[in-house]
Coordinates of C-alpha atoms and ligand atoms in Angstrom, one line a residue:
M1 CA -0.1 0.0 0.0
A2 CA 1.5 3.3 -1.0
I3 CA 1.6 6.0 1.7
S4 CA 1.8 9.6 0.6
F5 CA 2.8 12.5 2.7
R6 CA 1.6 16.0 2.0
L7 CA 3.2 19.1 3.4
F8 CA 0.6 20.9 5.5
V9 CA 0.4 24.5 4.4
P10 CA -2.4 26.2 6.1
R11 CA -4.4 28.5 3.8
N12 CA -6.5 30.0 6.6
T13 CA -4.4 32.7 8.4
S14 CA -6.0 31.6 11.7
Q15 CA -3.9 28.4 11.5
L16 CA -0.6 30.3 11.1
T17 CA 1.7 30.9 14.0
P18 CA 2.3 34.6 15.0
L19 CA 5.7 34.5 13.3
Q20 CA 4.3 33.0 10.1
K21 CA 1.5 35.6 10.0
K22 CA 4.0 38.5 10.5
H23 CA 6.2 37.1 7.7
R24 CA 3.3 36.7 5.4
R25 CA 2.2 40.3 6.1
T26 CA 5.7 41.6 5.3
M27 CA 6.3 39.5 2.3
S28 CA 2.8 40.1 0.7
N29 CA 2.8 43.7 1.5
P30 CA 2.5 45.6 -1.8
W31 CA 4.0 48.7 -0.1
N32 CA 7.5 47.1 0.0
A33 CA 7.6 46.6 -3.7
R34 CA 6.6 50.2 -4.4
F35 CA 8.2 52.1 -1.5
G36 CA 10.5 49.8 0.4
L37 CA 14.2 50.8 0.6
G38 CA 15.9 47.5 1.3
H39 CA 16.6 47.1 5.1
S40 CA 16.5 50.8 5.6
L41 CA 12.7 51.0 5.2
R42 CA 10.3 48.1 5.2
F43 CA 6.5 48.1 5.4
D44 CA 4.4 45.8 7.4
E45 CA 0.8 45.5 8.3
T46 CA -0.5 45.2 11.9
E47 CA -3.2 42.7 12.9
S48 CA -5.6 45.5 12.8
G49 CA -4.7 46.4 9.2
L50 CA -2.6 49.6 9.8
V51 CA 0.3 50.0 7.4
V52 CA 3.5 50.8 9.1
G53 CA 7.0 51.8 7.8
R54 CA 10.0 50.6 9.9
I55 CA 13.2 52.6 9.5
E56 CA 16.5 50.9 10.3
S57 CA 19.2 52.9 8.7
D58 CA 22.9 53.6 9.6
L59 CA 21.8 56.6 11.6
C60 CA 18.5 55.8 13.4
T61 CA 15.5 53.5 13.9
G62 CA 12.0 54.8 13.6
R63 CA 8.4 53.9 12.8
V64 CA 5.7 55.7 10.9
F65 CA 2.0 54.7 10.4
L66 CA 0.2 55.8 7.3
Q67 CA -3.0 56.2 9.4
G68 CA -2.5 59.8 10.7
A69 CA 1.0 60.0 8.9
H70 CA 1.9 59.3 12.5
I71 CA 5.6 59.1 13.5
A72 CA 5.5 56.7 16.4
E73 CA 9.2 56.1 17.1
F74 CA 12.6 57.7 16.6
Q75 CA 16.0 56.9 18.1
P76 CA 19.2 58.0 16.6
F77 CA 22.1 55.6 17.2
H78 CA 24.0 58.2 19.3
S79 CA 21.1 58.2 21.8
E80 CA 20.8 55.5 24.4
H81 CA 16.9 56.0 24.8
P82 CA 14.1 56.5 22.4
V83 CA 13.4 60.3 21.8
L84 CA 9.7 59.9 21.5
F85 CA 7.4 58.6 24.1
L86 CA 4.9 55.9 23.0
S87 CA 2.3 54.6 25.4
S88 CA 2.4 50.9 26.3
Q89 CA -1.4 51.1 26.4
S90 CA -1.9 52.8 23.0
L91 CA -4.5 51.3 20.7
F92 CA -3.2 50.7 17.2
A93 CA -6.7 50.6 15.8
R94 CA -8.4 51.9 12.7
E95 CA -9.6 55.5 13.2
K96 CA -8.1 55.8 16.6
A97 CA -5.3 58.1 17.3
I98 CA -2.0 56.5 18.5
R99 CA -1.1 57.6 22.0
G100 CA 2.4 58.9 21.7
G101 CA 4.9 59.8 18.9
V102 CA 3.7 62.8 16.8
P103 CA 0.0 63.0 16.2
I104 CA -1.1 65.7 13.8
C105 CA -3.9 67.9 15.1
F106 CA -5.6 69.5 12.0
P107 CA -7.7 71.3 10.9
W108 CA -8.9 72.1 14.5
F109 CA -7.2 71.8 17.8
G110 CA -9.1 70.4 20.8
A111 CA -12.8 70.1 20.5
H112 CA -14.5 71.1 17.2
P113 CA -15.5 74.8 17.5
M114 CA -19.1 74.2 16.4
D115 CA -19.8 70.5 16.4
A116 CA -19.3 68.5 19.6
G117 CA -19.8 65.2 17.5
Q118 CA -16.6 65.7 15.7
P119 CA -13.4 64.0 16.9
A120 CA -11.0 65.9 19.2
H121 CA -7.9 67.4 17.5
G122 CA -9.3 67.1 13.9
L123 CA -9.4 64.5 11.2
A124 CA -5.8 64.3 10.1
R125 CA -4.5 62.1 12.9
I126 CA -7.2 59.4 12.2
R127 CA -7.3 59.4 8.4
N128 CA -5.4 57.1 6.1
W129 CA -2.7 59.1 4.3
E130 CA -1.4 58.4 0.9
L131 CA 2.3 57.5 0.6
L132 CA 3.7 59.6 -2.3
E133 CA 7.4 59.0 -2.2
T134 CA 10.2 57.4 -0.3
R135 CA 13.9 58.1 -0.9
I136 CA 17.4 58.0 0.8
E137 CA 19.0 61.4 0.9
S138 CA 22.5 61.7 2.5
G139 CA 21.8 58.6 4.5
D140 CA 18.5 60.0 5.8
I141 CA 15.3 58.2 5.1
V142 CA 12.6 60.5 3.7
L143 CA 8.9 59.7 3.3
R144 CA 6.4 62.1 1.7
M145 CA 2.8 61.6 2.5
G146 CA -0.4 63.5 1.3
L147 CA -3.9 63.9 2.4
D148 CA -6.9 65.8 0.9
L149 CA -9.2 67.2 3.5
P150 CA -11.2 69.6 1.4
P151 CA -10.8 72.5 1.1
F152 CA -7.2 71.7 2.1
A153 CA -4.6 69.5 0.4
I154 CA -1.7 68.6 2.7
R155 CA 1.8 67.4 2.1
Y156 CA 3.8 66.0 5.0
S157 CA 7.4 65.3 4.7
V158 CA 9.2 63.3 7.4
R159 CA 13.0 62.8 7.4
F160 CA 14.7 60.3 9.8
G161 CA 18.5 60.8 10.2
K162 CA 20.6 61.8 13.1
S163 CA 17.8 64.2 13.8
L164 CA 14.1 63.9 13.0
R165 CA 12.5 66.5 10.8
Y166 CA 8.8 66.9 9.9
C167 CA 7.4 69.5 7.6
F168 CA 3.6 70.1 7.2
E169 CA 2.5 72.1 4.2
V170 CA -1.2 73.0 3.6
T171 CA -2.6 74.4 0.4
N172 CA -6.1 76.0 0.2
R173 CA -7.7 74.5 -2.8
S174 CA -10.9 76.6 -2.6
S175 CA -11.7 79.9 -4.1
S176 CA -12.2 81.6 -0.8
Q177 CA -10.2 82.5 2.3
Q178 CA -9.9 79.6 4.8
T179 CA -8.9 79.2 8.3
F180 CA -7.2 76.2 10.1
E181 CA -5.5 75.3 13.4
L182 CA -2.5 72.9 13.5
A183 CA -0.5 71.3 16.3
L184 CA 2.4 68.8 15.7
H185 CA 1.8 67.2 19.0
T186 CA 5.2 65.8 19.8
Y187 CA 5.3 63.4 22.8
L188 CA 8.9 63.3 24.3
R189 CA 10.2 60.5 26.4
L190 CA 11.7 61.6 29.7
G191 CA 13.8 59.8 32.4
D192 CA 11.7 61.5 35.1
V193 CA 9.3 64.3 34.6
H194 CA 10.0 65.8 38.0
R195 CA 13.5 66.5 37.0
A196 CA 13.0 67.7 33.4
V197 CA 13.3 71.5 32.6
V198 CA 11.7 73.0 29.5
M199 CA 13.6 76.2 28.3
G200 CA 12.6 78.6 25.5
L201 CA 9.2 79.8 26.6
E202 CA 10.3 82.0 29.5
Q203 CA 9.3 85.3 27.7
V204 CA 6.0 84.0 26.2
P205 CA 2.5 84.5 27.8
F206 CA 0.2 81.6 28.1
L207 CA -3.4 80.5 28.5
D208 CA -3.8 77.8 31.2
Q209 CA -6.4 75.5 29.7
L210 CA -7.2 74.0 33.1
T211 CA -8.4 77.3 34.6
G212 CA -9.1 79.4 31.5
Q213 CA -6.8 82.1 32.9
V214 CA -4.2 84.0 30.8
H215 CA -0.8 84.5 32.4
S216 CA 1.9 86.9 31.4
A217 CA 5.4 85.6 30.7
R218 CA 6.9 83.9 33.8
G219 CA 10.5 84.6 33.0
I220 CA 11.6 81.2 34.3
P221 CA 11.9 77.8 32.7
I222 CA 9.0 75.3 33.0
R223 CA 9.2 72.4 35.6
F224 CA 6.4 70.0 36.0
T225 CA 4.8 69.5 39.4
E226 CA 1.1 69.0 38.6
E227 CA -1.2 68.6 35.6
T228 CA 0.0 71.0 32.9
D229 CA -2.0 72.0 29.9
R230 CA -0.9 75.4 28.6
I231 CA -1.1 77.2 25.3
Y232 CA 1.9 79.6 24.9
Q233 CA 1.1 82.3 22.3
G234 CA 4.3 83.7 20.7
A235 CA 7.0 82.4 18.5
A236 CA 9.5 80.1 20.2
K237 CA 12.0 79.0 17.5
M238 CA 14.0 76.7 19.8
I239 CA 12.7 74.8 22.8
V240 CA 15.2 72.7 24.8
V241 CA 14.2 70.0 27.2
E242 CA 16.9 69.0 29.7
D243 CA 16.7 65.6 31.0
P244 CA 19.3 65.0 33.8
V245 CA 18.2 61.4 34.2
Y246 CA 18.9 60.4 30.7
R247 CA 21.8 62.9 30.7
R248 CA 20.5 64.6 27.5
R249 CA 19.0 67.6 26.0
V250 CA 16.3 67.3 23.4
M251 CA 16.0 70.4 21.1
L252 CA 12.9 71.3 19.1
Q253 CA 13.6 73.8 16.5
S254 CA 10.7 75.1 14.5
S255 CA 9.6 77.5 11.8
D256 CA 6.3 79.2 11.2
S257 CA 4.8 78.4 14.5
Q258 CA 3.2 81.0 16.8
S259 CA 1.8 78.7 19.5
T260 CA 3.3 76.0 21.7
I261 CA 1.2 73.6 23.8
V262 CA 2.9 72.1 26.8
W263 CA 1.0 69.2 28.3
N264 CA 1.4 66.5 30.9
P265 CA -1.8 64.8 32.2
W266 CA -0.3 64.0 35.7
I267 CA -1.9 61.5 38.0
A268 CA -5.8 61.8 37.9
K269 CA -6.0 62.5 34.1
S270 CA -3.7 59.6 33.3
K271 CA -6.1 57.2 35.2
R272 CA -8.9 58.5 33.2
M273 CA -7.3 57.9 29.9
A274 CA -7.9 54.4 28.7
D275 CA -5.0 54.3 26.3
F276 CA -2.4 55.6 28.7
G277 CA -0.7 53.8 31.6
D278 CA -1.5 55.2 35.1
D279 CA 2.2 55.9 35.8
E280 CA 3.3 56.9 32.3
Y281 CA 2.9 60.6 33.0
L282 CA 6.2 60.2 34.9
T283 CA 8.2 59.5 31.7
M284 CA 6.8 62.0 29.2
C285 CA 5.8 65.5 28.3
C286 CA 4.3 67.0 25.1
I287 CA 5.8 70.0 23.4
E288 CA 3.4 70.8 20.5
T289 CA 4.6 73.1 17.7
A290 CA 1.4 74.9 16.7
N291 CA -0.7 77.6 15.3
V292 CA -4.0 77.7 17.3
R293 CA -6.7 80.0 18.7
E294 CA -5.8 83.6 18.0
N295 CA -2.8 82.3 16.0
R296 CA -4.8 80.1 13.8
I297 CA -3.8 80.5 10.1
E298 CA -5.8 82.2 7.4
I299 CA -5.0 81.5 3.9
G300 CA -6.2 82.8 0.6
P301 CA -7.2 80.7 -2.5
E302 CA -4.3 78.5 -3.7
A303 CA -2.0 79.9 -1.1
N304 CA 0.2 77.6 1.0
H305 CA 1.5 77.5 4.6
S306 CA 4.1 75.3 6.0
T307 CA 5.3 74.5 9.5
M308 CA 8.5 72.6 10.2
V309 CA 10.0 71.0 13.3
E310 CA 13.4 69.4 13.8
V311 CA 14.0 67.3 16.9
S312 CA 17.6 66.5 17.8
V313 CA 19.2 65.2 20.9
E314 CA 22.7 65.8 22.5
S315 CA 24.4 64.5 25.5
M316 CA 24.4 66.9 28.4
E317 CA 28.0 65.8 29.2
K318 CA 29.2 67.3 25.9
T319 CA 28.3 70.9 26.9
T320 CA 28.4 71.1 30.7
Ligands
LIG1 C1 -3.3 68.4 24.3 C2 -4.4 69.3 24.9 O1 -2.8 69.0 23.1 O2 -3.8 67.1 24.0 C3 -5.0 68.5 26.1 O3 -3.9 70.5 25.2 C4 -5.4 67.1 25.7 O4 -6.1 69.4 26.5 C5 -4.2 66.4 25.1 O5 -5.9 66.5 26.8 C6 -4.5 65.0 24.6 O6 -5.6 65.0 23.7 P1 -6.2 63.6 23.1 O7 -7.3 64.0 22.3 O8 -5.1 63.0 22.3 O9 -6.6 62.8 24.3

């Protein structure tokens, strides 16, 4: 009697091991053929169907999701710790903002001004963006993404190198004047929030979003001792976050930003947020490069506006 053996190749993905599933998602991912850059940039799809680009170049590692054009990770090789904070509780789900990295708040900041049914911080961070181009430039990995949110057309260019650069460009495609708010909501990872010092906003007045009060410039650097949710109104081209625990300085250099939001949810709010760990407020703060409220942007027909941020990191030992 002849006995035949057949190799068991499961067709149904539910029969695959997690490793096989991951391999299949990477190999069959059409993004790699069109936009992959060898080992430096590979695309993968999460279980929930989100497309993610993973950067592993000679200069840094990083991660960017097409949903929200959301930079989720960045770590240059000269830095011992990741630069961006990413919550361990973040949902990586369709139409849900990722908690951490750099969400894009556009075309409104916070609650919608007229319609409470609209999502907080606008639509850009939960929409799927189109990937337009990837390239290697002087060793940096560059991704260009686009999104149409009528009447606006947006181009977002992200450059992963020794530093991380992101440039948000809006065009008004309508025949009338339009207004928008923008915040590039950067979550920074900290060794210990109690010991971090934020410099660069000493001369800028701010609105305390928790009390509704406007404060004149304090003249001193910011230290976190409680829930902090402030909109600073005035240009701050360079903000430096000193982190003595990680022994590093993180610098945020920006152009065309007239507002900066500084946020830390502290204890009670952290507990209320479902996608944020109860103690994670200890290891993060947000410095948001923005144009909001009285500094929202008005642009005429076919006009452009762009805002750029560069995040870099240096060791504190070097300069002290
Ligand atoms: C900040 C706001 O920009 O984002 C805070 O100033 C808000 O008020 C925070 O709580 C987080 O917002 P969300 O929508 O991501 O939970």
